[in-house]
Short mmCIF file of N, CA and C and ligand atoms in Angstrom, two decimals:
data_model
loop_
_atom_site.label_atom_id
_atom_site.label_comp_id
_atom_site.label_asym_id
_atom_site.label_seq_id
_atom_site.Cartn_x
_atom_site.Cartn_y
_atom_site.Cartn_z
N UNK A 1047 0.84 -1.20 0.00
CA UNK A 1047 0.00 0.00 0.00
C UNK A 1047 0.88 1.26 0.00
N UNK A 1048 1.88 1.22 0.94
CA UNK A 1048 2.76 2.38 1.04
C UNK A 1048 3.55 2.54 -0.28
N UNK A 1049 3.99 1.37 -0.80
CA UNK A 1049 4.75 1.38 -2.05
C UNK A 1049 3.94 2.02 -3.18
N UNK A 1050 2.66 1.62 -3.22
CA UNK A 1050 1.80 2.14 -4.29
C UNK A 1050 1.66 3.66 -4.17
N UNK A 1051 1.56 4.09 -2.91
CA UNK A 1051 1.38 5.51 -2.67
C UNK A 1051 2.61 6.28 -3.17
N UNK A 1052 3.78 5.72 -2.82
CA UNK A 1052 5.03 6.38 -3.25
C UNK A 1052 5.11 6.41 -4.78
N UNK A 1053 4.75 5.26 -5.39
CA UNK A 1053 4.79 5.20 -6.85
C UNK A 1053 3.85 6.24 -7.43
N UNK A 1054 2.69 6.37 -6.81
CA UNK A 1054 1.71 7.35 -7.30
C UNK A 1054 2.24 8.77 -7.20
N UNK A 1055 2.87 9.05 -6.05
CA UNK A 1055 3.40 10.41 -5.85
C UNK A 1055 4.54 10.68 -6.84
N UNK A 1056 5.41 9.69 -7.06
CA UNK A 1056 6.51 9.91 -8.01
C UNK A 1056 5.95 10.17 -9.40
N UNK A 1057 4.89 9.42 -9.76
CA UNK A 1057 4.30 9.62 -11.08
C UNK A 1057 3.77 11.04 -11.20
N UNK A 1058 3.18 11.52 -10.11
CA UNK A 1058 2.64 12.88 -10.12
C UNK A 1058 3.76 13.89 -10.32
N UNK A 1059 4.85 13.68 -9.55
CA UNK A 1059 5.97 14.62 -9.65
C UNK A 1059 6.55 14.58 -11.07
N UNK A 1060 6.71 13.35 -11.60
CA UNK A 1060 7.24 13.23 -12.96
C UNK A 1060 6.36 13.96 -13.94
N UNK A 1061 5.06 13.76 -13.79
CA UNK A 1061 4.10 14.41 -14.68
C UNK A 1061 4.25 15.92 -14.62
N UNK A 1062 4.37 16.44 -13.41
CA UNK A 1062 4.46 17.88 -13.24
C UNK A 1062 5.75 18.40 -13.87
N UNK A 1063 6.84 17.66 -13.68
CA UNK A 1063 8.12 18.12 -14.23
C UNK A 1063 8.06 18.17 -15.74
N UNK A 1064 7.48 17.10 -16.35
CA UNK A 1064 7.52 17.07 -17.80
C UNK A 1064 6.62 18.14 -18.40
N UNK A 1065 5.77 18.73 -17.57
CA UNK A 1065 4.92 19.80 -18.09
C UNK A 1065 5.69 21.11 -18.17
N UNK A 1066 6.85 21.17 -17.53
CA UNK A 1066 7.63 22.40 -17.58
C UNK A 1066 8.19 22.63 -18.98
N UNK A 1067 8.26 23.89 -19.35
CA UNK A 1067 8.63 24.22 -20.72
C UNK A 1067 9.95 23.60 -21.16
N UNK A 1068 10.96 23.62 -20.28
CA UNK A 1068 12.27 23.14 -20.76
C UNK A 1068 12.28 21.65 -21.03
N UNK A 1069 11.27 20.93 -20.53
CA UNK A 1069 11.20 19.51 -20.80
C UNK A 1069 10.25 19.19 -21.95
N UNK A 1070 9.73 20.20 -22.61
CA UNK A 1070 8.79 19.96 -23.70
C UNK A 1070 9.52 19.19 -24.80
N UNK A 1071 8.80 18.35 -25.55
CA UNK A 1071 9.47 17.57 -26.60
C UNK A 1071 9.94 18.43 -27.77
N UNK A 1072 9.53 19.69 -27.79
CA UNK A 1072 9.96 20.55 -28.92
C UNK A 1072 9.94 22.01 -28.50
N UNK A 1073 10.61 22.83 -29.32
CA UNK A 1073 10.56 24.27 -29.09
C UNK A 1073 11.53 24.77 -28.03
N UNK A 1074 12.46 23.92 -27.57
CA UNK A 1074 13.43 24.36 -26.57
C UNK A 1074 14.54 25.17 -27.25
N UNK A 1075 15.39 25.81 -26.45
CA UNK A 1075 16.51 26.55 -27.04
C UNK A 1075 17.42 25.62 -27.82
N UNK A 1076 17.64 24.41 -27.28
CA UNK A 1076 18.50 23.45 -27.98
C UNK A 1076 17.89 23.09 -29.34
N UNK A 1077 16.57 22.94 -29.38
CA UNK A 1077 15.90 22.63 -30.65
C UNK A 1077 16.06 23.79 -31.63
N UNK A 1078 15.91 25.01 -31.12
CA UNK A 1078 16.02 26.19 -31.99
C UNK A 1078 17.45 26.29 -32.55
N UNK A 1079 18.46 26.02 -31.69
CA UNK A 1079 19.85 26.07 -32.15
C UNK A 1079 20.09 25.03 -33.24
N UNK A 1080 19.54 23.84 -33.00
CA UNK A 1080 19.74 22.76 -33.97
C UNK A 1080 19.06 23.12 -35.29
N UNK A 1081 17.86 23.69 -35.21
CA UNK A 1081 17.12 24.08 -36.42
C UNK A 1081 17.92 25.12 -37.20
N UNK A 1082 18.59 26.04 -36.49
CA UNK A 1082 19.39 27.06 -37.17
C UNK A 1082 20.53 26.41 -37.95
N UNK A 1083 21.08 25.33 -37.38
CA UNK A 1083 22.15 24.62 -38.11
C UNK A 1083 21.59 23.94 -39.36
N UNK A 1084 20.38 23.43 -39.24
CA UNK A 1084 19.76 22.80 -40.42
C UNK A 1084 19.55 23.86 -41.51
N UNK A 1085 19.07 25.03 -41.10
CA UNK A 1085 18.84 26.11 -42.08
C UNK A 1085 20.16 26.49 -42.76
N UNK A 1086 21.24 26.60 -41.99
CA UNK A 1086 22.55 26.93 -42.59
C UNK A 1086 22.97 25.85 -43.58
N UNK A 1087 22.75 24.59 -43.21
CA UNK A 1087 23.12 23.50 -44.11
C UNK A 1087 22.27 23.59 -45.38
N UNK A 1088 21.02 23.98 -45.23
CA UNK A 1088 20.15 24.13 -46.41
C UNK A 1088 20.64 25.27 -47.30
N UNK A 1089 21.08 26.36 -46.67
CA UNK A 1089 21.61 27.48 -47.47
C UNK A 1089 22.87 27.04 -48.21
N UNK A 1090 23.72 26.31 -47.51
CA UNK A 1090 24.98 25.86 -48.12
C UNK A 1090 24.70 24.94 -49.30
N UNK A 1091 23.60 24.19 -49.22
CA UNK A 1091 23.27 23.24 -50.30
C UNK A 1091 22.33 23.88 -51.33
N UNK A 1092 22.15 25.19 -51.24
CA UNK A 1092 21.23 25.91 -52.14
C UNK A 1092 19.80 25.40 -52.07
N UNK A 1093 19.40 24.94 -50.89
CA UNK A 1093 18.01 24.53 -50.72
C UNK A 1093 17.20 25.64 -50.06
N UNK A 1094 17.87 26.69 -49.63
CA UNK A 1094 17.20 27.84 -49.02
C UNK A 1094 18.03 29.07 -49.30
N UNK A 1095 17.40 30.23 -49.15
CA UNK A 1095 18.13 31.48 -49.31
C UNK A 1095 18.22 31.93 -50.76
N UNK A 1096 19.03 32.98 -50.98
CA UNK A 1096 19.17 33.53 -52.33
C UNK A 1096 19.72 32.46 -53.26
N UNK A 1097 19.19 32.42 -54.45
CA UNK A 1097 19.71 31.48 -55.44
C UNK A 1097 19.36 30.04 -55.16
N UNK A 1098 18.30 29.81 -54.38
CA UNK A 1098 17.97 28.41 -54.07
C UNK A 1098 17.45 27.69 -55.31
N UNK A 1099 17.69 26.39 -55.33
CA UNK A 1099 17.26 25.55 -56.43
C UNK A 1099 15.74 25.55 -56.50
N UNK A 1100 15.23 25.41 -57.69
CA UNK A 1100 13.77 25.34 -57.88
C UNK A 1100 13.43 24.05 -58.60
N UNK A 1101 12.24 23.54 -58.30
CA UNK A 1101 11.75 22.42 -59.08
C UNK A 1101 10.37 22.82 -59.57
N UNK A 1102 9.72 21.95 -60.30
CA UNK A 1102 8.40 22.27 -60.81
C UNK A 1102 7.39 22.02 -59.69
N UNK A 1103 6.70 23.07 -59.21
CA UNK A 1103 5.77 22.85 -58.09
C UNK A 1103 4.58 21.99 -58.49
N UNK A 1104 4.13 21.16 -57.57
CA UNK A 1104 2.97 20.29 -57.85
C UNK A 1104 1.87 20.58 -56.85
N UNK A 1105 0.67 20.12 -57.20
CA UNK A 1105 -0.50 20.43 -56.38
C UNK A 1105 -0.41 19.74 -55.02
N UNK A 1106 -0.62 20.49 -53.97
CA UNK A 1106 -0.45 19.94 -52.63
C UNK A 1106 -1.75 19.56 -51.96
N UNK A 1107 -1.61 19.04 -50.77
CA UNK A 1107 -2.77 18.68 -49.95
C UNK A 1107 -2.60 19.32 -48.58
N UNK A 1108 -3.71 19.52 -47.87
CA UNK A 1108 -3.64 20.06 -46.51
C UNK A 1108 -2.87 19.07 -45.65
N UNK A 1109 -2.14 19.54 -44.64
CA UNK A 1109 -2.00 20.92 -44.19
C UNK A 1109 -0.86 21.65 -44.88
N UNK A 1110 -0.13 20.96 -45.77
CA UNK A 1110 0.96 21.66 -46.46
C UNK A 1110 0.29 22.54 -47.51
N UNK A 1111 1.07 23.29 -48.27
CA UNK A 1111 0.49 24.32 -49.13
C UNK A 1111 -0.37 23.81 -50.26
N UNK A 1112 -0.90 24.74 -51.01
CA UNK A 1112 -1.70 24.41 -52.19
C UNK A 1112 -0.81 23.91 -53.30
N UNK A 1113 0.44 24.41 -53.30
CA UNK A 1113 1.42 23.97 -54.28
C UNK A 1113 2.69 23.64 -53.49
N UNK A 1114 3.37 22.60 -53.92
CA UNK A 1114 4.52 22.15 -53.14
C UNK A 1114 5.74 21.89 -54.01
N UNK A 1115 6.89 22.02 -53.38
CA UNK A 1115 8.13 21.54 -53.98
C UNK A 1115 8.79 20.71 -52.89
N UNK A 1116 9.30 19.54 -53.23
CA UNK A 1116 9.94 18.70 -52.21
C UNK A 1116 11.31 18.26 -52.72
N UNK A 1117 12.30 18.36 -51.85
CA UNK A 1117 13.68 17.97 -52.19
C UNK A 1117 14.16 16.92 -51.21
N UNK A 1118 14.81 15.88 -51.71
CA UNK A 1118 15.35 14.80 -50.87
C UNK A 1118 16.85 14.89 -50.95
N UNK A 1119 17.47 15.04 -49.78
CA UNK A 1119 18.90 15.23 -49.78
C UNK A 1119 19.47 14.64 -48.50
N UNK A 1120 20.69 15.02 -48.16
CA UNK A 1120 21.22 14.66 -46.85
C UNK A 1120 22.06 15.82 -46.39
N UNK A 1121 22.31 15.87 -45.11
CA UNK A 1121 23.11 16.97 -44.57
C UNK A 1121 23.94 16.44 -43.41
N UNK A 1122 25.03 17.14 -43.12
CA UNK A 1122 25.87 16.77 -41.98
C UNK A 1122 25.81 17.88 -40.95
N UNK A 1123 25.36 17.52 -39.77
CA UNK A 1123 25.24 18.51 -38.69
C UNK A 1123 25.94 17.98 -37.45
N UNK A 1124 26.87 18.77 -36.92
CA UNK A 1124 27.67 18.35 -35.76
C UNK A 1124 28.26 16.95 -35.99
N UNK A 1125 28.73 16.70 -37.19
CA UNK A 1125 29.40 15.43 -37.48
C UNK A 1125 28.47 14.28 -37.79
N UNK A 1126 27.17 14.49 -37.72
CA UNK A 1126 26.22 13.41 -38.02
C UNK A 1126 25.58 13.66 -39.39
N UNK A 1127 25.61 12.65 -40.26
CA UNK A 1127 24.99 12.79 -41.58
C UNK A 1127 23.66 12.06 -41.58
N UNK A 1128 22.61 12.74 -42.01
CA UNK A 1128 21.29 12.11 -42.03
C UNK A 1128 20.46 12.59 -43.21
N UNK A 1129 19.35 11.88 -43.45
CA UNK A 1129 18.43 12.26 -44.53
C UNK A 1129 17.84 13.63 -44.24
N UNK A 1130 17.74 14.43 -45.27
CA UNK A 1130 17.14 15.77 -45.13
C UNK A 1130 16.06 15.90 -46.19
N UNK A 1131 14.85 16.18 -45.75
CA UNK A 1131 13.75 16.36 -46.70
C UNK A 1131 13.16 17.75 -46.50
N UNK A 1132 13.14 18.51 -47.56
CA UNK A 1132 12.73 19.90 -47.50
C UNK A 1132 11.48 20.07 -48.35
N UNK A 1133 10.45 20.60 -47.72
CA UNK A 1133 9.22 20.83 -48.48
C UNK A 1133 8.87 22.31 -48.43
N UNK A 1134 8.76 22.92 -49.61
CA UNK A 1134 8.33 24.32 -49.66
C UNK A 1134 6.82 24.34 -49.88
N UNK A 1135 6.16 25.13 -49.04
CA UNK A 1135 4.70 25.18 -49.05
C UNK A 1135 4.25 26.53 -49.61
N UNK A 1136 3.55 26.49 -50.73
CA UNK A 1136 3.08 27.72 -51.37
C UNK A 1136 1.58 27.89 -51.20
N UNK A 1137 1.15 29.14 -51.16
CA UNK A 1137 -0.27 29.45 -51.06
C UNK A 1137 -0.53 30.79 -51.71
N UNK A 1138 -1.69 31.41 -51.49
CA UNK A 1138 -2.83 30.85 -50.75
C UNK A 1138 -3.67 29.94 -51.64
N UNK A 1139 -4.78 29.54 -51.10
CA UNK A 1139 -5.70 28.65 -51.81
C UNK A 1139 -6.02 29.21 -53.20
N UNK A 1140 -6.07 28.35 -54.17
CA UNK A 1140 -6.50 28.80 -55.49
C UNK A 1140 -5.36 29.11 -56.45
N UNK A 1141 -4.12 29.20 -55.95
CA UNK A 1141 -3.03 29.51 -56.89
C UNK A 1141 -2.62 28.25 -57.65
N UNK A 1142 -2.02 28.49 -58.81
CA UNK A 1142 -1.56 27.38 -59.64
C UNK A 1142 -0.08 27.49 -59.94
N UNK A 1143 0.40 26.56 -60.74
CA UNK A 1143 1.83 26.49 -61.09
C UNK A 1143 2.33 27.82 -61.67
N UNK A 1144 1.53 28.41 -62.57
CA UNK A 1144 2.01 29.61 -63.26
C UNK A 1144 2.31 30.74 -62.28
N UNK A 1145 1.39 30.96 -61.34
CA UNK A 1145 1.60 32.04 -60.37
C UNK A 1145 2.83 31.77 -59.51
N UNK A 1146 2.97 30.53 -59.08
CA UNK A 1146 4.12 30.19 -58.23
C UNK A 1146 5.42 30.40 -59.00
N UNK A 1147 5.46 29.91 -60.24
CA UNK A 1147 6.68 30.03 -61.02
C UNK A 1147 7.00 31.49 -61.33
N UNK A 1148 5.96 32.30 -61.54
CA UNK A 1148 6.18 33.71 -61.88
C UNK A 1148 6.78 34.47 -60.70
N UNK A 1149 6.37 34.13 -59.50
CA UNK A 1149 6.87 34.85 -58.32
C UNK A 1149 6.89 33.95 -57.10
N UNK A 1150 7.83 33.01 -57.08
CA UNK A 1150 7.84 32.03 -55.97
C UNK A 1150 8.00 32.68 -54.60
N UNK A 1151 8.82 33.74 -54.54
CA UNK A 1151 9.08 34.38 -53.25
C UNK A 1151 7.80 34.91 -52.62
N UNK A 1152 6.94 35.46 -53.44
CA UNK A 1152 5.71 36.05 -52.94
C UNK A 1152 4.74 34.98 -52.41
N UNK A 1153 4.80 33.80 -52.98
CA UNK A 1153 3.82 32.76 -52.62
C UNK A 1153 4.32 31.75 -51.59
N UNK A 1154 5.61 31.85 -51.26
CA UNK A 1154 6.14 30.87 -50.30
C UNK A 1154 5.59 31.18 -48.91
N UNK A 1155 4.90 30.21 -48.32
CA UNK A 1155 4.29 30.42 -47.01
C UNK A 1155 5.16 29.88 -45.89
N UNK A 1156 5.76 28.72 -46.12
CA UNK A 1156 6.56 28.07 -45.07
C UNK A 1156 7.44 27.00 -45.70
N UNK A 1157 8.45 26.59 -44.94
CA UNK A 1157 9.33 25.52 -45.37
C UNK A 1157 9.33 24.47 -44.26
N UNK A 1158 8.76 23.31 -44.56
CA UNK A 1158 8.70 22.25 -43.54
C UNK A 1158 9.80 21.24 -43.84
N UNK A 1159 10.48 20.82 -42.78
CA UNK A 1159 11.69 20.01 -42.94
C UNK A 1159 11.68 18.82 -41.99
N UNK A 1160 12.17 17.70 -42.50
CA UNK A 1160 12.45 16.53 -41.65
C UNK A 1160 13.93 16.20 -41.82
N UNK A 1161 14.62 16.03 -40.69
CA UNK A 1161 16.03 15.64 -40.73
C UNK A 1161 16.21 14.45 -39.81
N UNK A 1162 16.84 13.37 -40.33
CA UNK A 1162 17.00 12.17 -39.51
C UNK A 1162 18.25 12.29 -38.64
N UNK A 1163 18.03 12.46 -37.34
CA UNK A 1163 19.14 12.68 -36.41
C UNK A 1163 19.80 11.37 -36.01
N UNK A 1164 20.79 11.49 -35.13
CA UNK A 1164 21.54 10.33 -34.67
C UNK A 1164 20.61 9.35 -33.96
N UNK A 1165 20.99 8.06 -33.99
CA UNK A 1165 20.17 7.02 -33.36
C UNK A 1165 19.93 7.36 -31.90
N UNK A 1166 18.69 7.19 -31.45
CA UNK A 1166 18.38 7.43 -30.06
C UNK A 1166 17.80 8.81 -29.80
N UNK A 1167 17.86 9.69 -30.80
CA UNK A 1167 17.30 11.03 -30.60
C UNK A 1167 15.80 10.90 -30.28
N UNK A 1168 15.11 10.11 -31.08
CA UNK A 1168 13.69 9.85 -30.82
C UNK A 1168 13.37 8.47 -31.38
N UNK A 1169 13.78 7.46 -30.62
CA UNK A 1169 13.67 6.07 -31.08
C UNK A 1169 12.22 5.71 -31.42
N UNK A 1170 11.26 6.32 -30.74
CA UNK A 1170 9.84 6.01 -31.01
C UNK A 1170 9.43 6.45 -32.41
N UNK A 1171 10.13 7.42 -32.95
CA UNK A 1171 9.68 8.02 -34.21
C UNK A 1171 10.81 8.10 -35.24
N UNK A 1172 11.59 7.01 -35.28
CA UNK A 1172 12.66 6.87 -36.27
C UNK A 1172 13.63 8.05 -36.31
N UNK A 1173 13.79 8.69 -35.15
CA UNK A 1173 14.82 9.72 -34.97
C UNK A 1173 14.65 10.96 -35.86
N UNK A 1174 13.43 11.20 -36.31
CA UNK A 1174 13.21 12.41 -37.14
C UNK A 1174 13.15 13.66 -36.26
N UNK A 1175 13.78 14.70 -36.75
CA UNK A 1175 13.70 16.05 -36.16
C UNK A 1175 12.81 16.85 -37.12
N UNK A 1176 11.81 17.51 -36.58
CA UNK A 1176 10.80 18.21 -37.41
C UNK A 1176 10.96 19.71 -37.25
N UNK A 1177 10.85 20.45 -38.34
CA UNK A 1177 10.92 21.91 -38.24
C UNK A 1177 9.95 22.55 -39.21
N UNK A 1178 9.34 23.64 -38.76
CA UNK A 1178 8.58 24.48 -39.68
C UNK A 1178 9.20 25.87 -39.67
N UNK A 1179 9.88 26.20 -40.78
CA UNK A 1179 10.50 27.50 -40.93
C UNK A 1179 9.55 28.45 -41.64
N UNK A 1180 9.66 29.72 -41.33
CA UNK A 1180 9.04 30.74 -42.17
C UNK A 1180 10.04 31.01 -43.30
N UNK A 1181 9.58 31.67 -44.37
CA UNK A 1181 10.48 31.83 -45.53
C UNK A 1181 11.82 32.46 -45.21
N UNK A 1182 11.93 33.29 -44.17
CA UNK A 1182 13.21 33.94 -43.85
C UNK A 1182 14.10 33.07 -42.96
N UNK A 1183 13.67 31.86 -42.67
CA UNK A 1183 14.51 30.96 -41.87
C UNK A 1183 14.22 31.02 -40.38
N UNK A 1184 13.33 31.93 -39.96
CA UNK A 1184 12.95 31.94 -38.54
C UNK A 1184 11.94 30.81 -38.31
N UNK A 1185 11.68 30.50 -37.03
CA UNK A 1185 10.82 29.36 -36.73
C UNK A 1185 9.36 29.78 -36.59
N UNK A 1186 8.49 29.02 -37.20
CA UNK A 1186 7.06 29.25 -37.00
C UNK A 1186 6.70 28.75 -35.60
N UNK A 1187 5.57 29.24 -35.08
CA UNK A 1187 5.15 28.85 -33.72
C UNK A 1187 3.74 28.29 -33.75
N UNK A 1188 3.41 27.48 -32.74
CA UNK A 1188 2.03 27.01 -32.65
C UNK A 1188 1.21 28.08 -31.90
N UNK A 1189 -0.11 27.89 -31.80
CA UNK A 1189 -0.93 28.94 -31.16
C UNK A 1189 -0.52 29.22 -29.71
N UNK A 1190 0.18 28.27 -29.05
CA UNK A 1190 0.64 28.52 -27.68
C UNK A 1190 1.97 29.27 -27.65
N UNK A 1191 2.50 29.59 -28.82
CA UNK A 1191 3.76 30.33 -28.88
C UNK A 1191 4.98 29.43 -28.82
N UNK A 1192 4.79 28.10 -28.93
CA UNK A 1192 5.95 27.20 -28.89
C UNK A 1192 6.56 27.10 -30.29
N UNK A 1193 7.89 27.19 -30.34
CA UNK A 1193 8.57 27.12 -31.63
C UNK A 1193 8.47 25.72 -32.21
N UNK A 1194 8.20 25.64 -33.51
CA UNK A 1194 7.99 24.35 -34.16
C UNK A 1194 9.31 23.76 -34.62
N UNK A 1195 10.05 23.20 -33.68
CA UNK A 1195 11.32 22.55 -34.00
C UNK A 1195 11.56 21.47 -32.95
N UNK A 1196 12.01 20.31 -33.40
CA UNK A 1196 12.30 19.21 -32.47
C UNK A 1196 11.33 18.06 -32.69
N UNK A 1197 10.95 17.41 -31.58
CA UNK A 1197 9.99 16.28 -31.68
C UNK A 1197 8.60 16.90 -31.68
N UNK A 1198 8.25 17.53 -32.80
CA UNK A 1198 7.09 18.43 -32.77
C UNK A 1198 5.78 17.71 -32.47
N UNK A 1199 5.18 18.15 -31.36
CA UNK A 1199 3.89 17.66 -30.88
C UNK A 1199 3.92 16.17 -30.56
N UNK A 1200 5.10 15.69 -30.13
CA UNK A 1200 5.20 14.29 -29.72
C UNK A 1200 4.18 14.00 -28.61
N UNK A 1201 3.44 12.92 -28.75
CA UNK A 1201 2.47 12.54 -27.74
C UNK A 1201 1.10 13.18 -27.94
N UNK A 1202 1.03 14.18 -28.80
CA UNK A 1202 -0.27 14.83 -29.05
C UNK A 1202 -0.99 14.08 -30.17
N UNK A 1203 -2.31 14.27 -30.25
CA UNK A 1203 -3.02 13.52 -31.30
C UNK A 1203 -3.11 14.30 -32.61
N UNK A 1204 -2.48 15.46 -32.64
CA UNK A 1204 -2.41 16.23 -33.90
C UNK A 1204 -0.98 16.71 -34.07
N UNK A 1205 -0.62 17.13 -35.28
CA UNK A 1205 0.71 17.69 -35.50
C UNK A 1205 1.58 16.79 -36.35
N UNK A 1206 2.83 17.24 -36.57
CA UNK A 1206 3.74 16.56 -37.49
C UNK A 1206 3.80 15.05 -37.23
N UNK A 1207 4.17 14.67 -35.99
CA UNK A 1207 4.44 13.25 -35.72
C UNK A 1207 3.16 12.43 -35.81
N UNK A 1208 2.08 12.93 -35.20
CA UNK A 1208 0.83 12.17 -35.22
C UNK A 1208 0.38 11.91 -36.64
N UNK A 1209 0.43 12.92 -37.48
CA UNK A 1209 -0.07 12.75 -38.84
C UNK A 1209 0.89 11.89 -39.66
N UNK A 1210 2.18 12.17 -39.57
CA UNK A 1210 3.14 11.42 -40.38
C UNK A 1210 3.29 9.97 -39.91
N UNK A 1211 2.91 9.66 -38.66
CA UNK A 1211 3.05 8.28 -38.22
C UNK A 1211 2.08 7.38 -38.98
N UNK A 1212 1.13 7.97 -39.71
CA UNK A 1212 0.23 7.17 -40.54
C UNK A 1212 0.86 6.76 -41.86
N UNK A 1213 2.06 7.26 -42.15
CA UNK A 1213 2.72 6.94 -43.42
C UNK A 1213 3.89 5.99 -43.17
N UNK A 1214 4.23 5.21 -44.15
CA UNK A 1214 5.35 4.27 -44.00
C UNK A 1214 6.64 5.04 -43.80
N UNK A 1215 7.43 4.69 -42.80
CA UNK A 1215 8.69 5.40 -42.50
C UNK A 1215 8.46 6.88 -42.21
N UNK A 1216 7.22 7.26 -41.90
CA UNK A 1216 6.86 8.66 -41.63
C UNK A 1216 6.91 9.51 -42.89
N UNK A 1217 7.05 8.86 -44.04
CA UNK A 1217 7.14 9.62 -45.29
C UNK A 1217 5.95 9.32 -46.18
N UNK A 1218 5.26 10.35 -46.58
CA UNK A 1218 4.11 10.16 -47.47
C UNK A 1218 4.57 9.94 -48.90
N UNK A 1219 5.71 10.50 -49.24
CA UNK A 1219 6.14 10.44 -50.64
C UNK A 1219 7.25 9.41 -50.80
N UNK A 1220 7.10 8.24 -50.17
CA UNK A 1220 8.17 7.23 -50.20
C UNK A 1220 8.52 6.79 -51.60
N UNK A 1221 7.56 6.80 -52.51
CA UNK A 1221 7.86 6.36 -53.87
C UNK A 1221 8.96 7.23 -54.46
N UNK A 1222 8.81 8.56 -54.23
CA UNK A 1222 9.83 9.48 -54.74
C UNK A 1222 11.16 9.19 -54.06
N UNK A 1223 11.09 9.01 -52.73
CA UNK A 1223 12.34 8.80 -51.98
C UNK A 1223 13.06 7.58 -52.51
N UNK A 1224 12.29 6.49 -52.72
CA UNK A 1224 12.90 5.25 -53.23
C UNK A 1224 13.62 5.53 -54.54
N UNK A 1225 12.96 6.30 -55.39
CA UNK A 1225 13.53 6.56 -56.71
C UNK A 1225 14.76 7.45 -56.60
N UNK A 1226 14.72 8.42 -55.66
CA UNK A 1226 15.81 9.38 -55.57
C UNK A 1226 17.04 8.79 -54.88
N UNK A 1227 16.81 7.87 -53.96
CA UNK A 1227 17.94 7.47 -53.10
C UNK A 1227 18.64 6.21 -53.59
N UNK A 1228 18.24 5.69 -54.75
CA UNK A 1228 18.89 4.49 -55.25
C UNK A 1228 20.28 4.78 -55.76
C1 HEC B 85 -2.53 16.36 -41.06
C2 HEC B 85 -1.38 15.68 -41.60
C3 HEC B 85 0.00 16.33 -41.62
C4 HEC B 85 0.59 17.13 -40.67
C5 HEC B 85 0.01 17.64 -39.37
C6 HEC B 85 1.93 17.41 -41.17
N1 HEC B 85 2.14 16.81 -42.37
FE1 HEC B 85 3.87 16.84 -43.45
N2 HEC B 85 2.96 15.78 -44.95
C7 HEC B 85 1.63 15.38 -44.95
C8 HEC B 85 1.31 14.83 -46.27
C9 HEC B 85 -0.04 14.28 -46.69
C10 HEC B 85 2.48 14.93 -47.05
C11 HEC B 85 2.69 14.55 -48.51
C12 HEC B 85 2.43 15.80 -49.35
C13 HEC B 85 2.89 15.69 -50.77
O1 HEC B 85 2.15 15.21 -51.61
O2 HEC B 85 4.00 16.12 -51.06
C14 HEC B 85 3.50 15.51 -46.18
C15 HEC B 85 4.80 15.70 -46.56
C16 HEC B 85 5.80 16.23 -45.74
C17 HEC B 85 7.21 16.28 -46.07
C18 HEC B 85 7.86 15.65 -47.30
C19 HEC B 85 8.20 14.18 -46.96
C20 HEC B 85 6.98 13.27 -47.00
O3 HEC B 85 6.49 12.85 -45.94
O4 HEC B 85 6.50 12.98 -48.08
C21 HEC B 85 7.84 16.92 -45.05
C22 HEC B 85 9.32 17.23 -44.93
C23 HEC B 85 6.82 17.27 -44.07
N3 HEC B 85 5.59 16.82 -44.52
C24 HEC B 85 7.07 17.92 -42.88
C25 HEC B 85 6.10 18.21 -41.91
C26 HEC B 85 6.36 18.94 -40.69
C27 HEC B 85 7.71 19.48 -40.26
C28 HEC B 85 5.16 19.04 -40.03
C29 HEC B 85 4.85 19.74 -38.72
C30 HEC B 85 5.26 21.13 -38.61
C31 HEC B 85 4.17 18.34 -40.84
N4 HEC B 85 4.78 17.85 -41.96
C32 HEC B 85 2.84 18.19 -40.48
C33 HEC B 85 0.76 15.45 -43.90
C34 HEC B 85 0.98 16.15 -42.71
#
């Protein structure tokens, strides 16, 4: 009985601690620093910033933009090399390829990125690090003001991880990946 009580109290304390901001699965300073390194690696690979590579945008689905461009690459961050997938999200609703191609900068709404970190970073979710950048490389935030970088919305029933866990390897476009990575 006493043991159970202690276990119960420890669970309560653990619960309370994990609710503290610095223990959040995403949006911490460490996550923001790591995301900044990813953005720099993207700039170095011409996947972001001035002179970035372009592909032919295709029609998207919610929650990503109305028109999308997706690039499959890899990057090395702090000595670790992992898969890097960059998705540019264009909007608003109703735009087509011609408008995006004519002025991509004006229509770019966000850049969503998945980077496969070192083993053990997030073993439950194949070690993916999730980021939602605004076009200038700063981090987008959720309605609670939390920065969207790290194990985004881990444990929640909505968000990057929850939705992508419905896809094989967390990737919806695996056919493309298979073709690109051979
Ligand atoms: C409600 C579901 C949903 C949510 C939430 C979601 N995504 Fe996606 N994501 C998709 C779908 C569907 C695709 C495939 C779109 C396409 O056709 O290119 C996709 C594609 C991607 C891709 C390209 C790789 C792939 O899976 O094909 C990246 C990168 C990505 N999402 C990142 C994110 C990030 C980062 C977040 C959170 C900030 C997020 N996504 C939230 C559904 C979702």
